[in-house]
Short mmCIF file of C-alpha atoms and ligand atoms in Angstrom, two decimals:
data_model
loop_
_atom_site.label_atom_id
_atom_site.label_comp_id
_atom_site.label_asym_id
_atom_site.label_seq_id
_atom_site.Cartn_x
_atom_site.Cartn_y
_atom_site.Cartn_z
CA UNK A 1301 -0.15 0.06 -0.10
CA UNK A 1302 1.29 3.63 -0.84
CA UNK A 1303 1.99 5.80 1.96
CA UNK A 1304 3.12 9.28 1.83
CA UNK A 1305 6.85 9.47 2.47
CA UNK A 1306 7.60 10.68 5.92
CA UNK A 1307 4.25 9.78 7.53
CA UNK A 1308 2.92 6.33 8.75
CA UNK A 1309 -0.68 5.20 9.19
CA UNK A 1310 -1.84 4.30 12.82
CA UNK A 1311 -4.98 3.31 14.32
CA UNK A 1312 -6.11 5.97 16.98
CA UNK A 1313 -7.01 4.69 20.48
CA UNK A 1314 -9.33 6.48 22.94
CA UNK A 1315 -6.26 8.28 24.53
CA UNK A 1316 -5.56 10.10 21.34
CA UNK A 1317 -9.06 11.09 20.29
CA UNK A 1318 -8.56 14.67 21.18
CA UNK A 1319 -5.58 14.52 18.92
CA UNK A 1320 -7.78 13.22 16.22
CA UNK A 1321 -10.37 15.80 16.70
CA UNK A 1322 -8.02 18.55 16.90
CA UNK A 1323 -6.77 17.57 13.14
CA UNK A 1324 -10.46 17.33 12.17
CA UNK A 1325 -11.11 20.68 13.26
CA UNK A 1326 -8.50 22.05 10.81
CA UNK A 1327 -10.62 20.52 7.95
CA UNK A 1328 -13.96 21.35 9.33
CA UNK A 1329 -14.11 24.71 11.37
CA UNK A 1330 -15.05 24.42 15.03
CA UNK A 1331 -13.86 23.94 18.45
CA UNK A 1332 -14.77 20.41 19.74
CA UNK A 1333 -15.57 20.25 23.41
CA UNK A 1334 -14.47 17.65 26.00
CA UNK A 1335 -17.68 15.89 25.82
CA UNK A 1336 -17.21 15.49 21.96
CA UNK A 1337 -14.24 13.07 22.60
CA UNK A 1338 -16.41 10.76 24.55
CA UNK A 1339 -19.02 10.81 21.80
CA UNK A 1340 -16.44 10.00 19.18
CA UNK A 1341 -14.64 7.39 21.14
CA UNK A 1342 -17.95 5.67 21.39
CA UNK A 1343 -19.18 6.30 17.86
CA UNK A 1344 -16.24 4.89 15.96
CA UNK A 1345 -15.83 1.20 16.20
CA UNK A 1346 -12.55 -0.33 17.44
CA UNK A 1347 -9.66 0.12 14.81
CA UNK A 1348 -11.84 2.44 12.44
CA UNK A 1349 -10.25 5.73 13.70
CA UNK A 1350 -7.24 6.10 11.40
CA UNK A 1351 -4.57 8.73 11.12
CA UNK A 1352 -1.43 9.72 9.31
CA UNK A 1353 1.37 10.30 11.85
CA UNK A 1354 4.48 12.45 11.12
CA UNK A 1355 7.55 10.08 11.12
CA UNK A 1356 10.19 12.38 9.30
CA UNK A 1357 11.31 15.33 11.33
CA UNK A 1358 11.35 17.29 7.92
CA UNK A 1359 7.46 17.05 7.91
CA UNK A 1360 6.99 18.57 11.37
CA UNK A 1361 7.04 17.36 15.13
CA UNK A 1362 7.42 13.43 14.97
CA UNK A 1363 4.53 11.57 16.41
CA UNK A 1364 2.09 14.38 15.64
CA UNK A 1365 -1.08 13.46 13.72
CA UNK A 1366 -1.40 15.34 10.32
CA UNK A 1367 -4.34 13.43 8.75
CA UNK A 1368 -7.42 11.59 10.06
CA UNK A 1369 -10.33 9.46 8.86
CA UNK A 1370 -12.84 7.60 10.68
CA UNK A 1371 -15.33 4.79 9.50
CA UNK A 1372 -18.64 3.53 10.81
CA UNK A 1373 -19.76 -0.20 10.24
CA UNK A 1374 -23.21 0.13 8.71
CA UNK A 1375 -25.90 -2.03 7.07
CA UNK A 1376 -27.42 -0.14 4.15
CA UNK A 1377 -30.77 -1.03 2.57
CA UNK A 1378 -30.51 -1.97 -0.99
CA UNK A 1379 -33.48 -2.27 -3.73
CA UNK A 1380 -35.60 -5.14 -2.93
CA UNK A 1381 -35.07 -4.65 0.94
CA UNK A 1382 -31.91 -6.55 1.83
CA UNK A 1383 -29.35 -4.94 4.24
CA UNK A 1384 -25.82 -5.16 3.14
CA UNK A 1385 -22.63 -4.44 5.12
CA UNK A 1386 -21.22 -1.00 4.25
CA UNK A 1387 -18.40 1.15 5.58
CA UNK A 1388 -19.40 4.72 6.30
CA UNK A 1389 -16.47 6.91 5.83
CA UNK A 1390 -16.46 10.23 7.96
CA UNK A 1391 -14.34 13.16 9.22
CA UNK A 1392 -11.79 12.92 6.80
CA UNK A 1393 -9.42 15.92 7.35
CA UNK A 1394 -5.64 16.75 6.64
CA UNK A 1395 -4.04 19.48 8.66
CA UNK A 1396 -3.81 22.64 6.73
CA UNK A 1397 0.07 22.47 6.81
CA UNK A 1398 0.33 19.06 5.44
CA UNK A 1399 -2.12 19.08 2.38
CA UNK A 1400 -1.27 17.87 -1.13
CA UNK A 1401 1.47 15.37 -0.07
CA UNK A 1402 -0.71 12.35 -0.59
CA UNK A 1403 -2.11 12.05 2.99
CA UNK A 1404 -5.77 11.44 1.86
CA UNK A 1405 -4.65 9.00 -0.92
CA UNK A 1406 -2.90 6.86 1.70
CA UNK A 1407 -6.05 7.10 4.15
CA UNK A 1408 -8.26 6.32 1.14
CA UNK A 1409 -6.13 3.12 0.16
CA UNK A 1410 -6.18 2.14 3.97
CA UNK A 1411 -10.05 2.61 4.22
CA UNK A 1412 -10.84 0.57 1.10
CA UNK A 1413 -8.59 -2.03 1.84
CA UNK A 1414 -10.01 -2.32 5.34
CA UNK A 1415 -13.49 -2.39 4.02
CA UNK A 1416 -12.78 -5.21 1.86
CA UNK A 1417 -11.12 -7.23 4.66
CA UNK A 1418 -14.06 -6.66 6.82
CA UNK A 1419 -16.25 -8.22 4.02
CA UNK A 1420 -18.24 -4.91 3.26
CA UNK A 1421 -19.52 -4.63 -0.36
CA UNK A 1422 -19.12 -0.87 -0.60
CA UNK A 1423 -18.05 2.29 0.92
CA UNK A 1424 -20.36 5.24 1.50
CA UNK A 1425 -19.72 8.89 2.36
CA UNK A 1426 -20.96 12.53 2.31
CA UNK A 1427 -18.38 14.42 0.39
CA UNK A 1428 -17.41 18.12 1.38
CA UNK A 1429 -16.75 18.73 -2.10
CA UNK A 1430 -17.92 16.67 -5.09
CA UNK A 1431 -14.45 16.92 -6.90
CA UNK A 1432 -12.66 14.96 -4.32
CA UNK A 1433 -13.89 11.53 -4.36
CA UNK A 1434 -14.51 10.07 -8.13
CA UNK A 1435 -10.89 9.53 -8.51
CA UNK A 1436 -11.12 6.73 -5.83
CA UNK A 1437 -13.98 5.11 -7.49
CA UNK A 1438 -16.86 6.81 -5.71
CA UNK A 1439 -20.12 7.64 -7.79
CA UNK A 1440 -23.12 9.77 -6.62
CA UNK A 1441 -25.42 7.23 -5.76
CA UNK A 1442 -28.17 9.51 -4.12
CA UNK A 1443 -29.46 13.05 -4.02
CA UNK A 1444 -31.57 14.55 -1.45
CA UNK A 1445 -33.80 17.50 -1.11
CA UNK A 1446 -33.47 20.15 1.24
CA UNK A 1447 -36.92 21.97 2.23
CA UNK A 1448 -38.03 25.09 3.76
CA UNK A 1449 -41.65 25.03 4.57
CA UNK A 1450 -43.71 27.78 6.07
CA UNK A 1451 -45.28 27.26 9.34
CA UNK A 1452 -48.90 25.94 9.09
CA UNK A 1453 -48.33 24.73 5.46
CA UNK A 1454 -51.56 22.77 4.69
CA UNK A 1455 -51.21 18.88 4.49
CA UNK A 1456 -53.72 16.52 2.61
CA UNK A 1457 -55.31 14.12 4.81
CA UNK A 1458 -53.76 10.62 5.47
CA UNK A 1459 -56.01 7.83 6.87
CA UNK A 1460 -54.95 6.68 10.24
CA UNK A 1461 -52.95 9.77 11.17
CA UNK A 1462 -55.27 11.13 13.89
CA UNK A 1463 -55.03 7.86 15.89
CA UNK A 1464 -51.45 8.02 16.37
CA UNK A 1465 -49.75 9.73 19.46
CA UNK A 1466 -46.64 12.00 19.44
CA UNK A 1467 -44.23 12.42 22.22
CA UNK A 1468 -42.18 15.63 22.06
CA UNK A 1469 -39.10 15.72 24.30
CA UNK A 1470 -35.37 16.73 24.55
CA UNK A 1471 -33.33 14.14 22.77
CA UNK A 1472 -31.83 11.48 25.35
CA UNK A 1473 -29.66 8.73 23.80
CA UNK A 1474 -30.31 6.56 26.47
CA UNK A 1475 -34.00 6.73 26.06
CA UNK A 1476 -34.43 7.39 22.65
CA UNK A 1477 -31.75 5.24 21.09
CA UNK A 1478 -33.76 2.03 21.13
CA UNK A 1479 -36.82 3.67 19.67
CA UNK A 1480 -34.78 5.21 16.94
CA UNK A 1481 -33.08 1.81 15.94
CA UNK A 1482 -36.66 0.43 15.54
CA UNK A 1483 -37.88 2.99 13.29
CA UNK A 1484 -34.59 3.04 11.23
CA UNK A 1485 -35.20 -0.54 10.64
CA UNK A 1486 -38.61 -0.41 9.40
CA UNK A 1487 -37.68 1.98 6.64
CA UNK A 1488 -37.49 0.29 3.61
CA UNK A 1489 -35.96 2.93 1.23
CA UNK A 1490 -32.78 2.02 -0.34
CA UNK A 1491 -29.78 3.86 1.23
CA UNK A 1492 -31.01 3.64 4.68
CA UNK A 1493 -28.09 3.10 7.02
CA UNK A 1494 -28.58 0.97 10.30
CA UNK A 1495 -26.30 -0.67 12.62
CA UNK A 1496 -26.39 -4.19 13.91
CA UNK A 1497 -25.13 -3.09 17.23
CA UNK A 1498 -27.83 -1.13 19.15
CA UNK A 1499 -25.28 0.56 21.35
CA UNK A 1500 -23.41 1.90 18.20
CA UNK A 1501 -26.60 3.07 16.60
CA UNK A 1502 -27.87 4.70 19.86
CA UNK A 1503 -24.36 6.52 19.81
CA UNK A 1504 -25.09 7.84 16.40
CA UNK A 1505 -27.92 9.76 18.09
CA UNK A 1506 -25.92 12.03 19.82
CA UNK A 1507 -25.80 15.80 19.99
CA UNK A 1508 -22.39 16.82 19.34
CA UNK A 1509 -21.57 20.64 20.24
CA UNK A 1510 -19.92 20.96 16.54
CA UNK A 1511 -23.40 20.38 14.93
CA UNK A 1512 -25.28 22.85 17.21
CA UNK A 1513 -24.22 26.04 15.39
CA UNK A 1514 -26.52 28.89 16.86
CA UNK A 1515 -29.40 26.46 17.86
CA UNK A 1516 -30.51 24.86 21.02
CA UNK A 1517 -29.67 21.18 22.13
CA UNK A 1518 -31.48 18.62 20.12
CA UNK A 1519 -35.17 17.72 20.53
CA UNK A 1520 -37.25 14.76 19.19
CA UNK A 1521 -40.82 14.05 18.33
CA UNK A 1522 -41.64 10.29 18.13
CA UNK A 1523 -44.82 9.08 16.83
CA UNK A 1524 -46.26 6.00 18.06
CA UNK A 1525 -48.79 3.61 16.92
CA UNK A 1526 -51.75 2.08 19.12
CA UNK A 1527 -49.96 -0.34 21.51
CA UNK A 1528 -46.90 1.89 21.67
CA UNK A 1529 -44.67 0.73 18.61
CA UNK A 1530 -42.81 3.75 17.33
CA UNK A 1531 -43.29 4.42 13.69
CA UNK A 1532 -41.45 7.80 12.95
CA UNK A 1533 -39.40 10.36 14.53
CA UNK A 1534 -37.70 13.71 13.68
CA UNK A 1535 -34.88 15.25 15.48
CA UNK A 1536 -34.73 19.02 15.49
CA UNK A 1537 -33.51 22.04 17.21
CA UNK A 1538 -35.04 25.61 17.14
CA UNK A 1539 -33.63 28.86 16.79
CA UNK A 1540 -35.41 31.85 18.47
CA UNK A 1541 -35.94 35.05 16.08
CA UNK A 1542 -38.36 38.13 16.35
CA UNK A 1543 -39.07 40.52 13.50
CA UNK A 1544 -38.30 44.39 14.17
CA UNK A 1545 -42.15 44.43 14.55
CA UNK A 1546 -42.04 42.12 17.52
CA UNK A 1547 -43.51 39.05 15.60
CA UNK A 1548 -42.28 35.39 16.46
CA UNK A 1549 -40.29 34.10 13.53
CA UNK A 1550 -38.30 31.20 14.77
CA UNK A 1551 -36.90 28.32 12.76
CA UNK A 1552 -37.36 24.47 13.43
CA UNK A 1553 -34.31 22.75 11.91
CA UNK A 1554 -35.13 19.00 11.45
CA UNK A 1555 -31.73 17.21 11.02
CA UNK A 1556 -32.96 13.75 10.73
CA UNK A 1557 -36.36 12.14 10.07
CA UNK A 1558 -37.66 8.88 9.47
CA UNK A 1559 -41.30 7.57 9.11
CA UNK A 1560 -42.09 3.90 8.34
CA UNK A 1561 -45.53 4.43 7.34
CA UNK A 1562 -47.76 7.31 5.45
CA UNK A 1563 -50.02 7.88 8.52
CA UNK A 1564 -46.75 8.39 10.81
CA UNK A 1565 -45.12 10.72 8.20
CA UNK A 1566 -48.50 12.80 8.20
CA UNK A 1567 -48.62 12.86 12.02
CA UNK A 1568 -45.07 13.97 12.38
CA UNK A 1569 -45.19 16.87 10.10
CA UNK A 1570 -48.49 17.72 11.57
CA UNK A 1571 -46.74 18.54 14.81
CA UNK A 1572 -43.41 19.98 13.16
CA UNK A 1573 -45.47 22.43 11.13
CA UNK A 1574 -47.33 23.69 14.26
CA UNK A 1575 -44.82 24.65 16.77
CA UNK A 1576 -45.45 27.83 18.79
CA UNK A 1577 -43.38 31.01 17.87
CA UNK A 1578 -41.82 29.33 14.72
CA UNK A 1579 -42.18 30.58 11.30
CA UNK A 1580 -40.46 28.12 9.24
CA UNK A 1581 -39.49 24.38 9.21
CA UNK A 1582 -36.29 23.39 7.42
CA UNK A 1583 -35.52 19.55 6.81
CA UNK A 1584 -32.70 17.64 5.42
CA UNK A 1585 -32.15 15.17 4.11
CA UNK A 1586 -35.06 14.28 2.39
CA UNK A 1587 -35.37 11.81 -0.61
CA UNK A 1588 -36.23 13.41 -3.80
CA UNK A 1589 -39.59 11.79 -3.63
CA UNK A 1590 -40.23 12.05 -0.04
CA UNK A 1591 -43.88 11.82 1.17
CA UNK A 1592 -44.00 15.39 2.52
CA UNK A 1593 -43.64 16.81 -1.09
CA UNK A 1594 -46.69 14.84 -1.92
CA UNK A 1595 -48.58 15.54 1.11
CA UNK A 1596 -48.26 19.35 0.94
CA UNK A 1597 -51.25 21.04 -0.92
CA UNK A 1598 -48.92 23.50 -2.15
CA UNK A 1599 -45.59 21.33 -2.99
CA UNK A 1600 -43.78 24.48 -4.38
CA UNK A 1601 -44.31 25.98 -0.93
CA UNK A 1602 -41.60 23.72 0.49
CA UNK A 1603 -38.87 25.49 -1.83
CA UNK A 1604 -36.99 22.11 -2.44
CA UNK A 1605 -33.43 22.22 -3.14
CA UNK A 1606 -31.51 19.49 -4.74
CA UNK A 1607 -28.24 18.31 -3.35
CA UNK A 1608 -25.59 15.48 -3.21
CA UNK A 1609 -26.49 12.84 -0.68
CA UNK A 1610 -24.21 9.71 -0.36
CA UNK A 1611 -21.34 8.65 -2.64
CA UNK A 1612 -20.75 5.04 -3.14
CA UNK A 1613 -17.62 3.08 -3.75
CA UNK A 1614 -18.45 -0.65 -4.63
CA UNK A 1615 -15.52 -2.67 -3.20
CA UNK A 1616 -16.77 -6.17 -3.95
CA UNK A 1617 -18.72 -6.16 -7.41
CA UNK A 1618 -20.14 -9.78 -7.23
CA UNK A 1619 -21.28 -9.49 -3.60
CA UNK A 1620 -22.92 -6.06 -4.24
CA UNK A 1621 -24.65 -7.08 -7.55
CA UNK A 1622 -25.94 -10.36 -6.10
CA UNK A 1623 -27.48 -8.42 -2.96
CA UNK A 1624 -29.85 -6.11 -4.76
CA UNK A 1625 -32.96 -6.98 -6.71
CA UNK A 1626 -33.89 -6.46 -10.18
CA UNK A 1627 -36.95 -4.91 -11.28
CA UNK A 1628 -37.14 -6.96 -14.62
CA UNK A 1629 -35.68 -9.94 -15.99
CA UNK A 1630 -32.13 -9.33 -17.18
CA UNK A 1631 -29.36 -11.10 -19.02
CA UNK A 1632 -26.41 -9.06 -20.01
CA UNK A 1633 -22.40 -9.12 -19.65
CA UNK A 1634 -21.15 -5.90 -18.05
CA UNK A 1635 -17.57 -4.96 -18.33
CA UNK A 1636 -16.22 -3.08 -15.01
CA UNK A 1637 -13.21 -1.06 -15.01
CA UNK A 1638 -11.55 -0.67 -11.59
CA UNK A 1639 -7.94 0.48 -11.35
CA UNK A 1640 -7.67 -0.23 -7.51
CA UNK A 1641 -9.11 -3.74 -7.28
CA UNK A 1642 -8.32 -5.93 -10.29
CA UNK A 1643 -10.58 -8.77 -9.14
CA UNK A 1644 -13.64 -6.28 -9.52
CA UNK A 1645 -12.63 -5.51 -12.85
CA UNK A 1646 -13.55 -7.58 -16.23
CA UNK A 1647 -16.75 -9.00 -17.74
CA UNK A 1648 -19.58 -10.11 -15.31
CA UNK A 1649 -22.70 -11.66 -16.44
CA UNK A 1650 -25.67 -10.45 -14.62
CA UNK A 1651 -28.84 -12.63 -14.71
CA UNK A 1652 -32.08 -12.06 -12.90
CA UNK A 1653 -35.39 -13.89 -12.64
CA UNK A 1654 -38.24 -12.84 -10.45
CA UNK A 1655 -36.04 -10.13 -8.93
CA UNK A 1656 -33.12 -12.11 -7.57
CA UNK A 1657 -29.84 -11.60 -9.07
CA UNK A 1658 -26.99 -13.89 -10.16
CA UNK A 1659 -23.50 -12.66 -11.10
CA UNK A 1660 -20.60 -14.64 -12.31
CA UNK A 1661 -17.28 -13.90 -13.86
CA UNK A 1662 -17.59 -14.14 -17.67
CA UNK A 1663 -13.89 -14.31 -18.79
CA UNK A 1664 -13.54 -13.91 -22.44
CA UNK A 1665 -17.17 -13.03 -23.24
CA UNK A 1666 -17.88 -9.75 -25.32
CA UNK A 1667 -19.62 -7.40 -22.99
CA UNK A 1668 -22.83 -5.75 -23.69
CA UNK A 1669 -22.23 -2.72 -21.68
CA UNK A 1670 -19.04 -1.12 -20.35
CA UNK A 1671 -18.68 1.19 -17.25
CA UNK A 1672 -16.31 2.03 -14.64
CA UNK A 1673 -16.70 1.03 -10.85
CA UNK A 1674 -17.52 4.79 -10.11
CA UNK A 1675 -20.61 4.74 -12.50
CA UNK A 1676 -21.49 1.14 -11.06
CA UNK A 1677 -21.55 3.01 -7.76
CA UNK A 1678 -23.88 5.77 -9.09
CA UNK A 1679 -26.48 3.38 -10.36
CA UNK A 1680 -26.21 0.90 -7.66
CA UNK A 1681 -29.16 2.05 -5.50
CA UNK A 1682 -31.25 3.21 -8.44
CA UNK A 1683 -30.57 6.99 -7.93
CA UNK A 1684 -29.74 7.63 -11.55
CA UNK A 1685 -30.40 5.48 -14.68
CA UNK A 1686 -27.58 3.73 -16.71
CA UNK A 1687 -29.07 5.61 -19.63
CA UNK A 1688 -28.55 9.01 -18.10
CA UNK A 1689 -24.95 8.19 -17.60
CA UNK A 1690 -24.50 6.83 -21.14
CA UNK A 1691 -26.13 10.23 -22.39
CA UNK A 1692 -23.31 11.84 -20.58
CA UNK A 1693 -20.92 9.65 -22.33
CA UNK A 1694 -19.72 7.75 -19.14
CA UNK A 1695 -21.36 4.20 -19.90
CA UNK A 1696 -20.86 2.49 -23.35
CA UNK A 1697 -23.48 0.31 -25.12
CA UNK A 1698 -21.81 -2.34 -27.20
CA UNK A 1699 -24.97 -4.49 -27.72
CA UNK A 1700 -27.68 -2.58 -29.38
CA UNK A 1701 -30.66 -2.79 -27.04
CA UNK A 1702 -28.84 -4.02 -23.97
CA UNK A 1703 -28.50 -0.75 -22.33
CA UNK A 1704 -32.08 -0.12 -22.05
CA UNK A 1705 -32.90 -3.55 -20.71
CA UNK A 1706 -30.21 -3.26 -18.17
CA UNK A 1707 -31.09 0.34 -17.12
CA UNK A 1708 -34.68 -0.81 -16.52
CA UNK A 1709 -33.46 -3.79 -14.19
CA UNK A 1710 -31.26 -1.48 -12.24
CA UNK A 1711 -34.10 1.07 -11.39
CA UNK A 1712 -35.51 1.50 -7.94
CA UNK A 1713 -39.24 2.12 -7.08
CA UNK A 1714 -38.26 4.68 -4.49
CA UNK A 1715 -35.53 7.25 -4.70
CA UNK A 1716 -32.68 6.27 -2.48
CA UNK A 1717 -31.49 8.40 0.33
CA UNK A 1718 -29.42 8.07 3.62
CA UNK A 1719 -31.53 9.91 6.13
CA UNK A 1720 -28.61 9.71 8.50
CA UNK A 1721 -25.86 12.30 8.02
CA UNK A 1722 -22.37 10.97 8.87
C1 ACO B 695 -16.22 11.85 3.90
C2 ACO B 695 -15.51 13.24 4.22
O1 ACO B 695 -15.14 13.15 5.34
S1 ACO B 695 -15.53 14.43 3.38
C3 ACO B 695 -14.50 15.49 3.90
C4 ACO B 695 -13.22 15.81 3.30
N1 ACO B 695 -12.45 16.74 4.14
C5 ACO B 695 -12.24 18.17 4.01
O2 ACO B 695 -12.80 18.69 2.73
C6 ACO B 695 -11.73 18.99 4.69
C7 ACO B 695 -10.76 20.13 4.26
N2 ACO B 695 -9.63 19.47 3.33
C8 ACO B 695 -8.73 18.34 3.72
O3 ACO B 695 -8.52 18.13 4.74
C9 ACO B 695 -7.78 17.96 2.54
O4 ACO B 695 -7.66 19.12 1.73
C10 ACO B 695 -8.50 16.91 1.77
C11 ACO B 695 -8.74 15.69 2.83
C12 ACO B 695 -9.56 17.21 0.98
C13 ACO B 695 -7.33 16.49 0.74
O5 ACO B 695 -6.17 15.98 1.46
P1 ACO B 695 -4.57 15.91 0.78
O6 ACO B 695 -3.80 15.01 1.59
O7 ACO B 695 -4.19 17.24 0.46
O8 ACO B 695 -4.84 15.13 -0.44
P2 ACO B 695 -3.93 14.41 -1.49
O9 ACO B 695 -2.67 15.15 -1.40
O10 ACO B 695 -3.77 13.04 -1.16
O11 ACO B 695 -4.48 14.36 -2.86
C14 ACO B 695 -5.14 13.29 -3.33
C15 ACO B 695 -5.69 13.70 -4.68
O12 ACO B 695 -6.73 14.37 -4.37
C16 ACO B 695 -6.74 15.86 -5.01
N3 ACO B 695 -7.41 16.68 -3.99
C17 ACO B 695 -7.20 16.88 -2.90
N4 ACO B 695 -8.10 17.81 -2.30
C18 ACO B 695 -8.97 18.10 -3.24
C19 ACO B 695 -10.09 18.87 -3.07
N5 ACO B 695 -10.45 19.73 -2.29
N6 ACO B 695 -10.67 19.04 -4.44
C20 ACO B 695 -10.44 18.30 -5.44
N7 ACO B 695 -9.30 17.49 -5.62
C21 ACO B 695 -8.52 17.34 -4.31
C22 ACO B 695 -5.42 15.99 -5.12
O13 ACO B 695 -5.12 17.19 -6.20
C23 ACO B 695 -4.87 14.75 -5.50
O14 ACO B 695 -5.13 14.32 -6.91
P3 ACO B 695 -4.10 13.45 -7.94
O15 ACO B 695 -3.76 12.12 -7.16
O16 ACO B 695 -4.91 13.50 -8.92
O17 ACO B 695 -2.79 14.53 -7.93
#
């Protein structure tokens, strides 16, 4: 594995988490508080906090951390409903004084090799800039809409909503963590991230000071079905604002929202859109076809803005292609180009009957469609069509008609999104 000269790769243990967060704060402006150290130690699984440490005095103080990256151990919902093991890359930062010396490249090689060792089929991330990760094989797999809805915006009725109860409380990881994991696991949308370990997933629902900005501590609304089963939740913070004329004009910022049923989504939004002294509700990330957009009587009132959601890097092509469902029968040979993992590269025959996919290496066979691992990551969850990418010259059809059939098979019936920012 190539490592930047003068630096060495290490695992960061809890005792050095403060140093890690110090490097993170060079990438992402902010001053982490002591409580955040414990949060990060708790959130990052053992061995998944990684750093580049200075080894050569010419680069700086030996033993100091210069670049860092962490990974979560997620399971991600794929089209068809299965959950597949996925690494969630987070907090990538190289100290301002050590940039453009190959530290990110070394951290990425380490991260992707680690994901493969752990049997993860892909790595997912939220990119700070959309130009950074394509070179490492990541494709934009999901887009999100951010909305800004005026308080009191009218919703169409949804049957069963009125029978549901809502609790609105301060977010408390100990008491809400289990509730949230239960809802998250009921969400069938591709791109939804969960963790096997309840403790780890609960830790994700923390309230780090770095995410608070000018708002209050996080609060939560939980929708429960008769009998008490949680069906939806929204984590939110409010900011206080008054107009010069003395009118209340605060904002509710929803930072995470999940709803397992139409009625619970409706009940949740009814509450969010009716909080005293607030003038606006902002919410992100939402799927591009989120139920809210269709429940609003005036969809345009939500002022939806389109943004990147998760980028995906397939690290195990056959495992990934076998795990998802295909919307229609398919039998095609796809040629994948992957400079980093040669065993991903080459022709693969993808066949599917009644949804279930079968994938096998097809050495020597002429491909019907040719694409890179980056484009495979982009189409994997059904967030963009193979035909759209072909229209941009990124996917090549070698057998006339093959592209349309393959593109149809790769579609998803609901737009992918990760509602969990990481
Ligand atoms: C998942 C996440 O956490 S996303 C967060 C990413 N972090 C940030 O944006 C924080 C601020 N920025 C940084 O900390 C650093 O500038 C990083 C992490 C983006 C890059 O780190 P570096 O160590 O300087 O990158 P490195 O020298 O390894 O460069 C590798 C390649 O990426 C390219 N690159 C680096 N930064 C950028 C960028 N911001 N935009 C586009 N390309 C970039 C380099 O030009 C180089 O390309 P090449 O191999 O074709 O020559």
